[in-house]
Amino acid sequence: MPDPGLALAAFAALSAVTAIALWPSRGIVALLRRHWMLTDRVRLEDVLKQLYKLEYDRLPATADSVAGGSQVSRHQAIRLLQRLEERNLVTARDEVFDLTGPGREQALRIVRTHRLWERFLADRTGTPPEDWHDQAEKREHTLSASETEELAAALGHPVYDPHGDPIPTASGDVPDRRGMPLSSLKPGERALVTHLEDEPAEIYRDLIALGIGLMTPVERLEGEAGRVHFRTGEKRYEIPGSLARNVTVEPAEDVVDPRWSRTLADVEPGDFATVVGISTLCRGPARRRLLDLGVVPGTVVHARMRSAGGDPVAYDIRGALIALRKEQAAFIQVDDTYVREAS
């Protein structure tokens, strides 16, 4: 005959496990259901975002192009597209899919959240640039509409993300694409970098390694076919044409000047220079510190003295003596006109 105490204990344990699994809001089954629903919603939203990207790039949205951009199989892409069509978010014509008005509205909300979050990571954290996209991919599905608008307000309603992509407004307005690939410039033509493609990640890592950022002035140089030679100030680069096609520039004949290659790190003790900007490669807390110190366009900086080891250097910035290391001073772009006038 079974031990009554043991049977009672087994029943109690089974009851506890059942309660944990089936608890209405916090049980294992409820958690798994919410996880499945979130994953399912994420896939649908990723497809909407990919459809918008294809539309913005003026490319046909087929099952294959959606599958490739959303990183799902062709079969999954077709199934997800069918579900979006059932919800009146997508229409199909032959083998091409188009966003409906409501579908575009929802896609733009996701894109807006994604790019605002990238802007937050770039401006307010020390997150490496190569991690911005992946982190924003996760957060874009979790922020509510009100939280997204709170984030936009906290950031000062930025217009572009840190890669140069336009951030849709709350009402869904997006600036038209402008510019041309760096590879399309002819030797001798000058331009400003306005966009760095962040997908795929491997390409973006290569662009980061170049050390160029948004609003960097460039001039195309002569070079062999298949390679793109260019300079920014006095620094010269040579990259494959495939990489250069992922850099968007806007022609501007008056922007490339050797002075733009000068930074505060080039200013010798005793000399003066006028700040023209802070490199876009300087981000997060480091950028905020320089701005708090008064390093803004038009500020005249006096290099006063080097430390015994040569680094850091003391600079007079708006009446305060500030020590900056060479890598910090190299982020501060200067115009040496004031140096020549003072000498």
PDB file of N, CA and C in Angstrom, residues 28 35 54 82 108 131 245 252 272 309:
ATOM      1  N   ILE A  28       4.725  29.435 -16.992  1.00  0.00           N
ATOM      2  CA  ILE A  28       5.626  29.091 -18.092  1.00  0.00           C
ATOM      3  C   ILE A  28       4.893  29.109 -19.425  1.00  0.00           C
ATOM      4  N   HIS A  35       6.324  34.988 -25.663  1.00  0.00           N
ATOM      5  CA  HIS A  35       7.560  34.947 -26.444  1.00  0.00           C
ATOM      6  C   HIS A  35       7.258  34.614 -27.900  1.00  0.00           C
ATOM      7  N   LEU A  54      13.100  48.656 -49.542  1.00  0.00           N
ATOM      8  CA  LEU A  54      13.098  48.398 -50.980  1.00  0.00           C
ATOM      9  C   LEU A  54      12.360  49.506 -51.730  1.00  0.00           C
ATOM     10  N   GLN A  82       1.814  36.942 -47.044  1.00  0.00           N
ATOM     11  CA  GLN A  82       0.402  36.599 -47.138  1.00  0.00           C
ATOM     12  C   GLN A  82      -0.364  37.090 -45.912  1.00  0.00           C
ATOM     13  N   LEU A 108       7.068  52.916 -41.219  1.00  0.00           N
ATOM     14  CA  LEU A 108       7.772  54.154 -40.883  1.00  0.00           C
ATOM     15  C   LEU A 108       7.923  54.318 -39.369  1.00  0.00           C
ATOM     16  N   ASP A 131      27.989  48.147 -33.124  1.00  0.00           N
ATOM     17  CA  ASP A 131      26.925  47.504 -32.352  1.00  0.00           C
ATOM     18  C   ASP A 131      25.610  48.280 -32.398  1.00  0.00           C
ATOM     19  N   ARG A 245      31.209  52.330 -53.080  1.00  0.00           N
ATOM     20  CA  ARG A 245      29.802  52.455 -53.464  1.00  0.00           C
ATOM     21  C   ARG A 245      28.876  52.518 -52.250  1.00  0.00           C
ATOM     22  N   ALA A 252      30.275  69.257 -53.657  1.00  0.00           N
ATOM     23  CA  ALA A 252      30.368  70.617 -53.094  1.00  0.00           C
ATOM     24  C   ALA A 252      31.797  71.096 -53.334  1.00  0.00           C
ATOM     25  N   PHE A 272      47.525  79.841 -31.947  1.00  0.00           N
ATOM     26  CA  PHE A 272      46.079  79.918 -31.793  1.00  0.00           C
ATOM     27  C   PHE A 272      45.415  79.210 -32.970  1.00  0.00           C
ATOM     28  N   GLY A 309      56.013  64.804 -20.601  1.00  0.00           N
ATOM     29  CA  GLY A 309      56.086  63.662 -21.515  1.00  0.00           C
ATOM     30  C   GLY A 309      55.585  63.984 -22.910  1.00  0.00           C
TER      31      GLY A 309
END
